[in-house]
Structures are given as C-alpha cells and as structure tokens.
mmCIF file of C-alpha atoms in Angstrom:
data_model
loop_
_atom_site.group_PDB
_atom_site.id
_atom_site.type_symbol
_atom_site.label_atom_id
_atom_site.label_comp_id
_atom_site.label_asym_id
_atom_site.label_seq_id
_atom_site.Cartn_x
_atom_site.Cartn_y
_atom_site.Cartn_z
ATOM 1 C CA MET A 123 -29.135 9.244 -6.518
ATOM 2 C CA SER A 124 -25.400 8.549 -6.188
ATOM 3 C CA GLU A 125 -23.119 7.225 -8.918
ATOM 4 C CA VAL A 126 -20.658 4.298 -8.810
ATOM 5 C CA GLN A 127 -17.226 5.986 -8.981
ATOM 6 C CA ILE A 128 -13.776 4.428 -8.945
ATOM 7 C CA ILE A 129 -11.629 5.676 -6.027
ATOM 8 C CA LYS A 130 -8.061 6.290 -7.008
ATOM 9 C CA PRO A 131 -5.799 6.653 -3.943
ATOM 10 C CA LYS A 132 -2.189 7.803 -4.428
ATOM 11 C CA ARG A 133 -0.163 5.128 -6.217
ATOM 12 C CA ASN A 134 2.612 3.265 -4.749
ATOM 13 C CA GLY A 135 4.897 1.933 -7.534
ATOM 14 C CA TYR A 136 6.313 -0.655 -5.204
ATOM 15 C CA ILE A 137 2.905 -2.396 -5.114
ATOM 16 C CA ASP A 138 2.930 -2.682 -9.035
ATOM 17 C CA VAL A 139 6.524 -4.129 -9.063
ATOM 18 C CA ILE A 140 5.876 -6.711 -6.331
ATOM 19 C CA LYS A 141 2.517 -7.727 -7.904
ATOM 20 C CA PHE A 142 4.428 -8.225 -11.276
ATOM 21 C CA ILE A 143 7.018 -10.488 -9.475
ATOM 22 C CA PHE A 144 4.214 -12.368 -7.825
ATOM 23 C CA ALA A 145 2.433 -12.871 -11.129
ATOM 24 C CA LEU A 146 5.648 -14.273 -12.654
ATOM 25 C CA ILE A 147 6.000 -16.709 -9.807
ATOM 26 C CA ILE A 148 2.432 -17.903 -10.327
ATOM 27 C CA LEU A 149 3.028 -18.307 -14.018
ATOM 28 C CA GLU A 150 6.120 -20.417 -13.359
ATOM 29 C CA PHE A 151 4.274 -22.391 -10.730
ATOM 30 C CA HIS A 152 1.570 -23.432 -13.148
ATOM 31 C CA MET A 153 4.038 -24.076 -15.854
ATOM 32 C CA GLY A 154 5.609 -26.686 -13.483
ATOM 33 C CA THR A 155 9.262 -26.274 -14.272
ATOM 34 C CA GLY A 156 10.172 -26.755 -10.704
ATOM 35 C CA ILE A 157 11.770 -23.391 -9.997
ATOM 36 C CA PHE A 158 8.982 -22.280 -7.622
ATOM 37 C CA PRO A 159 6.910 -25.450 -6.911
ATOM 38 C CA GLY A 160 5.553 -23.507 -3.857
ATOM 39 C CA GLY A 161 4.662 -20.530 -6.042
ATOM 40 C CA ARG A 162 1.059 -20.794 -4.975
ATOM 41 C CA LEU A 163 1.861 -18.679 -1.907
ATOM 42 C CA ALA A 164 2.258 -15.661 -4.111
ATOM 43 C CA VAL A 165 -1.442 -15.577 -3.856
ATOM 44 C CA GLU A 166 -1.262 -14.785 -0.104
ATOM 45 C CA GLY A 167 0.859 -11.591 -1.147
ATOM 46 C CA PHE A 168 -1.999 -10.590 -3.510
ATOM 47 C CA TYR A 169 -4.473 -11.024 -0.612
ATOM 48 C CA MET A 170 -2.329 -8.773 1.623
ATOM 49 C CA ILE A 171 -1.961 -6.075 -0.952
ATOM 50 C CA SER A 172 -5.666 -6.016 -1.729
ATOM 51 C CA ALA A 173 -6.639 -5.593 1.840
ATOM 52 C CA PHE A 174 -3.951 -2.986 2.324
ATOM 53 C CA LEU A 175 -5.426 -1.008 -0.643
ATOM 54 C CA MET A 176 -8.857 -1.535 0.791
ATOM 55 C CA MET A 177 -7.759 0.294 3.999
ATOM 56 C CA LYS A 178 -6.525 3.172 1.914
ATOM 57 C CA SER A 179 -9.840 3.275 0.159
ATOM 58 C CA ILE A 180 -11.734 3.322 3.543
ATOM 59 C CA GLU A 181 -9.590 6.321 4.701
ATOM 60 C CA LYS A 182 -10.032 8.113 1.394
ATOM 61 C CA ASN A 183 -13.779 7.524 1.084
ATOM 62 C CA LYS A 184 -15.307 10.093 -1.167
ATOM 63 C CA PHE A 185 -18.818 9.282 0.145
ATOM 64 C CA PRO A 186 -18.666 9.787 3.864
ATOM 65 C CA GLU A 187 -22.417 10.307 3.964
ATOM 66 C CA ASP A 188 -23.092 6.790 2.857
ATOM 67 C CA ASN A 189 -24.495 4.284 5.272
ATOM 68 C CA LEU A 190 -22.418 1.139 5.934
ATOM 69 C CA GLY A 191 -24.376 -1.074 3.574
ATOM 70 C CA VAL A 192 -24.184 1.288 0.717
ATOM 71 C CA SER A 193 -20.526 2.084 1.307
ATOM 72 C CA THR A 194 -19.699 -1.672 1.199
ATOM 73 C CA ALA A 195 -21.752 -2.253 -1.952
ATOM 74 C CA ARG A 196 -20.185 0.732 -3.517
ATOM 75 C CA PHE A 197 -16.673 -0.593 -2.700
ATOM 76 C CA THR A 198 -17.397 -4.034 -4.096
ATOM 77 C CA ALA A 199 -18.833 -2.562 -7.275
ATOM 78 C CA ASN A 200 -15.806 -0.426 -7.802
ATOM 79 C CA LYS A 201 -13.545 -3.424 -7.202
ATOM 80 C CA TYR A 202 -15.387 -5.487 -9.800
ATOM 81 C CA ILE A 203 -15.815 -2.682 -12.326
ATOM 82 C CA GLY A 204 -12.103 -2.189 -12.208
ATOM 83 C CA LEU A 205 -11.532 -5.825 -12.747
ATOM 84 C CA PHE A 206 -14.190 -6.496 -15.451
ATOM 85 C CA PRO A 207 -12.514 -5.039 -18.508
ATOM 86 C CA TYR A 208 -9.508 -7.386 -17.977
ATOM 87 C CA LEU A 209 -11.611 -10.378 -16.836
ATOM 88 C CA LEU A 210 -14.189 -10.545 -19.728
ATOM 89 C CA PRO A 211 -11.525 -10.856 -22.630
ATOM 90 C CA SER A 212 -9.388 -13.225 -20.533
ATOM 91 C CA VAL A 213 -12.431 -15.547 -20.007
ATOM 92 C CA ILE A 214 -13.224 -15.512 -23.704
ATOM 93 C CA ILE A 215 -9.617 -16.201 -24.755
ATOM 94 C CA SER A 216 -9.208 -18.917 -22.124
ATOM 95 C CA PHE A 217 -12.447 -20.574 -23.070
ATOM 96 C CA ALA A 218 -11.423 -20.791 -26.703
ATOM 97 C CA LEU A 219 -8.135 -22.443 -25.772
ATOM 98 C CA HIS A 220 -9.805 -24.764 -23.320
ATOM 99 C CA SER A 221 -12.212 -25.792 -25.916
ATOM 100 C CA ILE A 222 -9.399 -26.627 -28.417
ATOM 101 C CA VAL A 223 -7.610 -28.702 -25.782
ATOM 102 C CA LYS A 224 -10.919 -30.572 -24.994
ATOM 103 C CA GLU A 225 -11.486 -31.059 -28.746
ATOM 104 C CA ARG A 226 -15.106 -30.020 -28.437
ATOM 105 C CA THR A 227 -17.710 -29.952 -31.238
ATOM 106 C CA LEU A 228 -19.384 -26.724 -32.100
ATOM 107 C CA GLU A 229 -22.484 -27.994 -30.433
ATOM 108 C CA THR A 230 -20.745 -28.768 -27.252
ATOM 109 C CA LEU A 231 -18.911 -25.497 -27.296
ATOM 110 C CA PHE A 232 -22.102 -23.449 -27.514
ATOM 111 C CA SER A 233 -23.735 -25.673 -24.812
ATOM 112 C CA ARG A 234 -20.925 -24.797 -22.438
ATOM 113 C CA LEU A 235 -21.043 -20.959 -23.057
ATOM 114 C CA PRO A 236 -23.690 -20.162 -20.560
ATOM 115 C CA LEU A 237 -21.468 -21.725 -17.693
ATOM 116 C CA LEU A 238 -18.961 -19.057 -18.260
ATOM 117 C CA ILE A 239 -21.149 -16.745 -16.084
ATOM 118 C CA TYR A 240 -19.441 -18.240 -12.971
ATOM 119 C CA GLU A 241 -16.067 -17.052 -14.363
ATOM 120 C CA ILE A 242 -17.277 -13.562 -15.393
ATOM 121 C CA ILE A 243 -19.099 -13.112 -12.124
ATOM 122 C CA PRO A 244 -16.645 -15.054 -9.922
ATOM 123 C CA LEU A 245 -18.687 -17.473 -7.849
ATOM 124 C CA ARG A 246 -16.491 -20.488 -7.669
ATOM 125 C CA ALA A 247 -15.563 -20.123 -4.042
ATOM 126 C CA LEU A 248 -19.239 -20.421 -3.187
ATOM 127 C CA ARG A 249 -19.335 -23.838 -5.069
ATOM 128 C CA PHE A 250 -20.925 -22.612 -8.245
ATOM 129 C CA GLU A 251 -19.265 -25.012 -10.604
ATOM 130 C CA GLY A 252 -19.170 -23.929 -14.252
ATOM 131 C CA GLU A 253 -16.662 -23.712 -17.023
ATOM 132 C CA TYR A 254 -13.427 -23.420 -14.970
ATOM 133 C CA VAL A 255 -11.079 -21.939 -17.648
ATOM 134 C CA LEU A 256 -9.126 -19.207 -15.883
ATOM 135 C CA GLY A 257 -7.407 -21.609 -13.258
ATOM 136 C CA ILE A 258 -7.219 -18.587 -10.854
ATOM 137 C CA SER A 259 -10.961 -17.708 -10.685
ATOM 138 C CA TRP A 260 -11.162 -19.293 -7.224
ATOM 139 C CA TYR A 261 -8.694 -16.636 -5.895
ATOM 140 C CA ILE A 262 -10.773 -13.716 -7.496
ATOM 141 C CA SER A 263 -13.941 -15.144 -6.033
ATOM 142 C CA ALA A 264 -12.462 -15.689 -2.470
ATOM 143 C CA MET A 265 -10.848 -12.207 -2.538
ATOM 144 C CA LEU A 266 -13.993 -10.357 -3.471
ATOM 145 C CA ILE A 267 -16.053 -12.263 -0.885
ATOM 146 C CA ALA A 268 -13.443 -11.775 1.910
ATOM 147 C CA LEU A 269 -13.080 -8.063 1.244
ATOM 148 C CA THR A 270 -16.839 -7.532 1.083
ATOM 149 C CA ILE A 271 -17.038 -9.255 4.551
ATOM 150 C CA LEU A 272 -14.104 -7.290 6.052
ATOM 151 C CA TYR A 273 -14.920 -3.810 4.502
ATOM 152 C CA PRO A 274 -17.909 -2.814 6.648
ATOM 153 C CA LEU A 275 -16.303 -4.229 9.793
ATOM 154 C CA CYS A 276 -13.099 -2.346 9.358
ATOM 155 C CA LYS A 277 -15.106 0.756 8.570
ATOM 156 C CA LYS A 278 -17.418 0.584 11.491
ATOM 157 C CA PHE A 279 -14.791 -0.785 14.074
ATOM 158 C CA LYS A 280 -11.537 0.412 12.580
ATOM 159 C CA THR A 281 -9.113 0.241 15.260
ATOM 160 C CA THR A 282 -10.552 -2.795 17.031
ATOM 161 C CA MET A 283 -10.495 -4.743 13.673
ATOM 162 C CA THR A 284 -7.157 -3.525 12.453
ATOM 163 C CA LEU A 285 -5.103 -4.059 15.689
ATOM 164 C CA ILE A 286 -6.990 -6.907 17.337
ATOM 165 C CA VAL A 287 -9.529 -8.929 15.402
ATOM 166 C CA CYS A 288 -7.709 -9.133 11.974
ATOM 167 C CA PRO A 289 -4.382 -10.463 13.290
ATOM 168 C CA ILE A 290 -6.022 -12.836 15.706
ATOM 169 C CA MET A 291 -8.408 -14.040 12.890
ATOM 170 C CA SER A 292 -5.360 -14.627 10.558
ATOM 171 C CA ALA A 293 -3.557 -16.602 13.333
ATOM 172 C CA VAL A 294 -6.559 -18.763 14.044
ATOM 173 C CA ILE A 295 -7.392 -19.537 10.358
ATOM 174 C CA TYR A 296 -3.725 -20.302 9.517
ATOM 175 C CA GLY A 297 -3.506 -22.422 12.712
ATOM 176 C CA LEU A 298 -6.652 -24.266 11.599
ATOM 177 C CA LEU A 299 -5.432 -24.886 8.094
ATOM 178 C CA SER A 300 -1.926 -26.007 9.448
ATOM 179 C CA ASN A 301 -3.555 -28.526 11.795
ATOM 180 C CA THR A 302 -5.943 -29.728 9.061
ATOM 181 C CA TYR A 303 -3.639 -29.855 6.025
ATOM 182 C CA GLU A 304 -0.059 -28.942 7.231
ATOM 183 C CA HIS A 305 0.187 -26.676 4.158
ATOM 184 C CA LEU A 306 -1.592 -24.225 1.877
ATOM 185 C CA ALA A 307 -1.826 -26.198 -1.257
ATOM 186 C CA VAL A 308 -5.639 -26.181 -1.066
ATOM 187 C CA HIS A 309 -8.377 -23.913 -2.212
ATOM 188 C CA THR A 310 -11.447 -25.836 -3.210
ATOM 189 C CA ASP A 311 -11.814 -28.128 -0.268
ATOM 190 C CA TYR A 312 -14.287 -27.802 2.483
ATOM 191 C CA ILE A 313 -13.468 -28.001 6.207
ATOM 192 C CA ASP A 314 -14.929 -31.217 7.679
ATOM 193 C CA GLY A 315 -18.296 -30.527 9.116
ATOM 194 C CA LEU A 316 -18.421 -26.919 8.075
ATOM 195 C CA PRO A 317 -19.694 -25.381 4.834
ATOM 196 C CA ILE A 318 -16.688 -23.210 4.504
ATOM 197 C CA ASN A 319 -14.442 -23.164 1.539
ATOM 198 C CA VAL A 320 -10.770 -23.287 2.232
ATOM 199 C CA GLY A 321 -10.167 -20.696 -0.527
ATOM 200 C CA ILE A 322 -12.311 -18.230 1.344
ATOM 201 C CA LEU A 323 -10.449 -19.124 4.588
ATOM 202 C CA ARG A 324 -7.155 -18.278 2.952
ATOM 203 C CA ALA A 325 -8.657 -15.054 1.566
ATOM 204 C CA LEU A 326 -9.772 -13.973 5.000
ATOM 205 C CA ALA A 327 -6.510 -14.859 6.653
ATOM 206 C CA GLY A 328 -4.322 -13.075 4.147
ATOM 207 C CA SER A 329 -6.601 -10.105 4.019
ATOM 208 C CA GLY A 330 -6.519 -9.859 7.762
ATOM 209 C CA LEU A 331 -2.707 -9.613 7.611
ATOM 210 C CA GLY A 332 -2.909 -7.033 4.991
ATOM 211 C CA ILE A 333 -5.271 -4.905 7.112
ATOM 212 C CA PHE A 334 -2.942 -5.368 10.089
ATOM 213 C CA LEU A 335 -0.151 -4.411 7.870
ATOM 214 C CA TYR A 336 -1.759 -1.158 6.828
ATOM 215 C CA GLU A 337 -2.436 -0.058 10.377
ATOM 216 C CA ILE A 338 1.032 -0.681 11.705
ATOM 217 C CA SER A 339 2.475 0.964 8.575
ATOM 218 C CA LYS A 340 0.938 4.281 9.689
ATOM 219 C CA SER A 341 3.270 4.340 12.556
ATOM 220 C CA ILE A 342 6.364 4.458 10.302
ATOM 221 C CA THR A 343 7.613 7.714 8.770
ATOM 222 C CA CYS A 344 10.314 7.491 6.197
ATOM 223 C CA LYS A 345 11.591 10.994 7.125
ATOM 224 C CA ASN A 346 12.714 9.544 10.477
ATOM 225 C CA ILE A 347 14.818 6.706 8.891
ATOM 226 C CA LYS A 348 18.504 7.386 8.876
ATOM 227 C CA VAL A 349 20.973 5.852 6.421
ATOM 228 C CA SER A 350 21.990 3.232 8.942
ATOM 229 C CA GLY A 351 18.408 2.333 9.549
ATOM 230 C CA ARG A 352 17.824 1.934 5.752
ATOM 231 C CA VAL A 353 20.776 -0.289 5.517
ATOM 232 C CA PHE A 354 19.467 -2.425 8.401
ATOM 233 C CA PHE A 355 16.047 -2.691 6.788
ATOM 234 C CA THR A 356 17.534 -3.353 3.340
ATOM 235 C CA ILE A 357 19.425 -6.396 4.678
ATOM 236 C CA ILE A 358 16.259 -7.746 6.276
ATOM 237 C CA GLU A 359 14.232 -7.240 3.272
ATOM 238 C CA ILE A 360 16.644 -8.937 0.889
ATOM 239 C CA ALA A 361 17.085 -11.770 3.418
ATOM 240 C CA VAL A 362 13.344 -12.479 3.991
ATOM 241 C CA PHE A 363 12.687 -12.181 0.230
ATOM 242 C CA GLY A 364 15.570 -14.522 -0.520
ATOM 243 C CA TYR A 365 14.217 -16.914 2.167
ATOM 244 C CA PHE A 366 10.727 -16.691 0.455
ATOM 245 C CA LEU A 367 12.291 -17.614 -2.983
ATOM 246 C CA TYR A 368 14.640 -20.324 -1.722
ATOM 247 C CA THR A 369 12.288 -22.102 0.575
ATOM 248 C CA ASN A 370 9.550 -22.192 -2.166
ATOM 249 C CA HIS A 371 11.789 -24.726 -4.021
ATOM 250 C CA PRO A 372 12.446 -27.672 -1.572
ATOM 251 C CA HIS A 373 9.299 -27.313 0.426
ATOM 252 C CA PRO A 374 6.377 -27.005 -1.990
ATOM 253 C CA LYS A 375 3.795 -28.492 0.418
ATOM 254 C CA SER A 376 4.839 -28.236 4.029
ATOM 255 C CA ILE A 377 4.431 -26.477 7.364
ATOM 256 C CA TYR A 378 7.079 -24.098 6.030
ATOM 257 C CA ASP A 379 4.218 -22.419 4.095
ATOM 258 C CA TYR A 380 3.413 -20.451 7.286
ATOM 259 C CA THR A 381 6.936 -19.159 7.769
ATOM 260 C CA LEU A 382 6.774 -18.000 4.032
ATOM 261 C CA ILE A 383 3.619 -16.004 4.778
ATOM 262 C CA LEU A 384 5.520 -14.253 7.644
ATOM 263 C CA ALA A 385 8.369 -13.537 5.172
ATOM 264 C CA ILE A 386 5.872 -12.072 2.701
ATOM 265 C CA PHE A 387 4.355 -9.933 5.456
ATOM 266 C CA ILE A 388 7.893 -8.640 6.540
ATOM 267 C CA PHE A 389 9.108 -7.633 3.113
ATOM 268 C CA LEU A 390 5.832 -6.048 2.189
ATOM 269 C CA PHE A 391 5.991 -4.067 5.382
ATOM 270 C CA ILE A 392 9.398 -2.809 4.568
ATOM 271 C CA GLY A 393 8.673 -2.192 0.939
ATOM 272 C CA LEU A 394 5.307 -0.531 1.346
ATOM 273 C CA ASN A 395 6.796 1.881 3.888
ATOM 274 C CA GLY A 396 9.817 2.683 1.710
ATOM 275 C CA ILE A 397 12.214 2.254 4.657
ATOM 276 C CA SER A 398 14.888 0.212 2.685
ATOM 277 C CA PHE A 399 16.981 1.266 -0.260
ATOM 278 C CA THR A 400 15.480 -1.377 -2.400
ATOM 279 C CA SER A 401 11.882 -0.302 -1.694
ATOM 280 C CA VAL A 402 12.870 3.160 -2.832
ATOM 281 C CA ILE A 403 14.460 1.967 -5.986
ATOM 282 C CA PHE A 404 11.537 -0.299 -6.820
ATOM 283 C CA ASN A 405 9.069 2.554 -6.594
ATOM 284 C CA PRO A 406 9.410 3.982 -9.994
ATOM 285 C CA LYS A 407 6.890 6.474 -11.501
ATOM 286 C CA TRP A 408 6.576 4.346 -14.599
ATOM 287 C CA SER A 409 5.477 1.306 -12.526
ATOM 288 C CA LYS A 410 1.763 1.356 -13.540
ATOM 289 C CA PRO A 411 2.257 -0.802 -16.648
ATOM 290 C CA LEU A 412 3.825 -3.473 -14.418
ATOM 291 C CA GLY A 413 0.626 -3.576 -12.308
ATOM 292 C CA THR A 414 -1.400 -3.928 -15.511
ATOM 293 C CA ALA A 415 0.876 -6.615 -16.768
ATOM 294 C CA SER A 416 0.557 -8.548 -13.502
ATOM 295 C CA THR A 417 -3.258 -8.596 -13.927
ATOM 296 C CA LEU A 418 -2.994 -9.630 -17.551
ATOM 297 C CA ILE A 419 -0.525 -12.474 -16.716
ATOM 298 C CA VAL A 420 -2.525 -13.915 -13.881
ATOM 299 C CA LEU A 421 -5.707 -13.917 -15.896
ATOM 300 C CA ASN A 422 -4.248 -15.142 -19.130
ATOM 301 C CA HIS A 423 -1.784 -17.932 -18.552
ATOM 302 C CA TYR A 424 -3.418 -21.030 -17.300
ATOM 303 C CA ALA A 425 -5.289 -22.042 -20.534
ATOM 304 C CA LEU A 426 -2.134 -21.183 -22.677
ATOM 305 C CA ILE A 427 -0.171 -23.558 -20.495
ATOM 306 C CA GLU A 428 -2.911 -26.208 -20.785
ATOM 307 C CA PHE A 429 -2.819 -25.732 -24.578
ATOM 308 C CA PHE A 430 0.876 -26.034 -24.921
ATOM 309 C CA LYS A 431 1.168 -29.113 -22.796
ATOM 310 C CA LYS A 432 -1.674 -30.829 -24.872
ATOM 311 C CA GLN A 433 0.070 -29.976 -28.148
ATOM 312 C CA PHE A 434 3.716 -30.613 -27.227
ATOM 313 C CA GLY A 435 3.754 -32.784 -23.994
ATOM 314 C CA GLU A 436 4.199 -32.161 -20.234
ATOM 315 C CA ASP A 437 7.870 -31.421 -20.719
ATOM 316 C CA VAL A 438 7.330 -28.640 -23.394
ATOM 317 C CA PHE A 439 8.779 -25.955 -21.147
ATOM 318 C CA GLU A 440 12.112 -27.772 -21.033
ATOM 319 C CA THR A 441 12.500 -27.551 -24.782
ATOM 320 C CA GLU A 442 13.174 -24.830 -27.248
ATOM 321 C CA LYS A 443 9.431 -24.399 -27.531
ATOM 322 C CA LEU A 444 9.677 -22.385 -24.176
ATOM 323 C CA TRP A 445 10.513 -19.295 -26.140
ATOM 324 C CA ILE A 446 7.575 -19.918 -28.516
ATOM 325 C CA PHE A 447 5.220 -20.180 -25.555
ATOM 326 C CA LEU A 448 6.593 -16.969 -24.025
ATOM 327 C CA ALA A 449 6.102 -15.134 -27.385
ATOM 328 C CA VAL A 450 2.504 -16.509 -27.600
ATOM 329 C CA CYS A 451 1.906 -15.375 -24.059
ATOM 330 C CA VAL A 452 3.070 -11.881 -24.762
ATOM 331 C CA ALA A 453 0.956 -11.702 -27.974
ATOM 332 C CA THR A 454 -2.095 -12.972 -25.962
ATOM 333 C CA TRP A 455 -1.545 -10.489 -23.167
ATOM 334 C CA ILE A 456 -1.398 -7.646 -25.681
ATOM 335 C CA VAL A 457 -4.647 -8.729 -27.322
ATOM 336 C CA ALA A 458 -6.279 -8.998 -23.970
ATOM 337 C CA TRP A 459 -4.905 -5.552 -22.998
ATOM 338 C CA ILE A 460 -6.306 -3.958 -26.218
ATOM 339 C CA ALA A 461 -9.724 -5.536 -25.548
ATOM 340 C CA SER A 462 -9.659 -4.249 -21.961
ATOM 341 C CA LYS A 463 -8.973 -0.731 -23.211
ATOM 342 C CA ILE A 464 -11.960 -0.945 -25.532
ATOM 343 C CA ILE A 465 -14.216 -2.247 -22.697
ATOM 344 C CA GLN A 466 -12.963 0.564 -20.382
ATOM 345 C CA LEU A 467 -13.657 3.093 -23.124
ATOM 346 C CA ILE A 468 -17.287 1.673 -23.512
ATOM 347 C CA ILE A 469 -17.784 1.848 -19.742
ATOM 348 C CA LYS A 470 -16.457 5.352 -19.641
ATOM 349 C CA ASN A 471 -18.765 6.594 -22.276
ATOM 350 C CA ALA A 472 -21.763 4.673 -21.105
ATOM 351 C CA PRO A 473 -24.552 6.357 -19.089
ATOM 352 C CA LYS A 474 -23.759 6.475 -15.455
ATOM 353 C CA ILE A 475 -25.306 3.655 -13.484
ATOM 354 C CA LYS A 476 -27.598 4.785 -10.631
ATOM 355 C CA LEU A 477 -27.385 2.102 -8.002
ATOM 356 C CA PHE A 478 -27.675 3.773 -4.657
ATOM 357 C CA LYS A 479 -30.147 6.393 -3.172
ATOM 358 C CA ASP A 480 -28.717 9.287 -1.350
#
C-alpha cells in the first residue's frame, strides 16, 4: 500500500513574491476602494502559477510506478492536504463573521453549519450551493477541478498537451468568453445551452497558459543571458507589469481583460525564468512567509470586509477606520496561521492514510 506524500519541488522565491502581490490586489478589489477595480484578474495569475507548479510536480514524480488514475488521485489529494490546514480555520472564522453580519439566531447558526461542507470540500464550481462565506471558494473549486482534469492528460501526452492542446484550449476558451461576455467579471454563470460553469472555464484557460508557460520556460537558460539581455527583459517586465496595474483601473470590465492576461503571462515568463534584474531581486531565500501570507490573505479577507462594511458603512475604507480594518486583518491572519500550524502538526503525527494499492 502506498502513502499520500507531499511533493516538495525546489522553491522559486519569485512565485511567493508575485502571489503575495496578487493577494493584495484581490484584497483591494474586494474592498472596493477603486485602485484596482479590475483586480479579479489576479486570479488568472494564480491559475497560471498553479499549473506551472503542477508541471514541476509531474516531472519530479516520486511514484513513477503509479498508473495514471492513482497518480492523478495522489496529486489532487496532495494539493488538497496542503490547502486544508489553511482552509478549515478560514472557513470557521469567516462563518462566524458572516453570521454576525446576518444577525443570525443561535438556532439558525447551527442549522447552517452543515452547509459549510461545500466550503471545506470546495464544490461550488459544480453548483453545490451552501454557506458561501469565503468569497473565493469558487476559485479554489475551479482550480482543483481544472488541475485534476489536466494532470493525467499532461502526464500521458506531455509534449502534445503542453505545446499544442493547452495553448489552443486557452485561446478557444478565452475567445468564447470574450464573445459571450466581453470581459472576465464572471465566475458562477453557466454558458447558454451547456452545463459548464464559467469559473471552471476560466480555470482551464488560465491553467492551460500556465502549462504552456512551463514548457517554453524550459528552453531558457539564465546562464546564457548577458547583461544587455537582462536590461532588455527588465524593461519589458516592468512595462507589462505597469500596463497590468494601470489598465486595471480605467477598464474594470472590458475586452482589455484579455490583453491583461497576456501581460500576466509575459511578466510571469520573465520572472519565473530569472532573466531580468527584478526577477532575480524578487527571488529572496526568505520568501516562503510571503507565499504563506498570500494564502492567508486570500482565504481570510472577504468576510472581514463584509463585517466592516456592515458595521461602518460602504465607505468605511475611505475613513480613518481603514487602519483599524488592516490591524484586525493582520490579527485574524495570525490567528488563522496559528490554527493552520496546529492542524499541520496533527496531520503530521496522525497515522499515515493508506489510499492506493501498489
């Protein structure tokens, strides 16, 4: 019997830094202060990064003897096990805040508890409607579904998937969404005539770009990049990242969404390959806490925003209470982090779960 094990590929600090930036953009987007009204597109960056890391996992597979089904199930289990210690306390904290906002009685509160299962086991993208408290659970659900679909295909037909199918799939899906909605401010809608959730389509398209990104990144070697080349790529990286931040503001819902996805792809390509000066600077050895912080921010902000707006009004973040909000956020993230460490310790010391036969 084989054991579920977490695969730990070599860490790229740039990923932690950029995830932290994306998390802050999503936080501001939900706060609604107007700095990044198109901040939802940071989610596409998370999809690309997740798929990029999935490909690293495939190449560093510790269980080459597994058949395709077992290997896929193992990957999905590892992905969820890594997320669960952060997800569980976040759901509990968010549910408590959500219940206060809704002014629920104790009886109603307990009656809603069982519906949290669709947040703890993310099923929202499959139309399982429960107690929606995280605000971002559609993304988690869509990501897990998309990666589970793509993992066995990329493992079995690696070159064909990475160089042909995935980029074409991404282009087709984004073209469909552009034709149907003209923007990406959608995630729970269903395509007319099809039982397909738009959130899952976004996850498949973004993940497809991340898979393509990984494959073309293998052709770049940092040792062959001269100073002039690094200067060139640094200028491009700063320009496209600046375009991403600037265009987010005047065009929160528009056809510009798709040019912003291209911008994300370009600066991730440069950053993940370390071919610019900025990508080298933002790859510190101490970056891991930023990656952890990004997870805590994404999972533990929506209910806090909802709570503060209920208590102090929609314009609360334009007042001096903004600093109180940020202090409460940090305190909540610390509590969630401590709880996640306790859960990780319990999992680590628990008997190994036997899921797959050799």
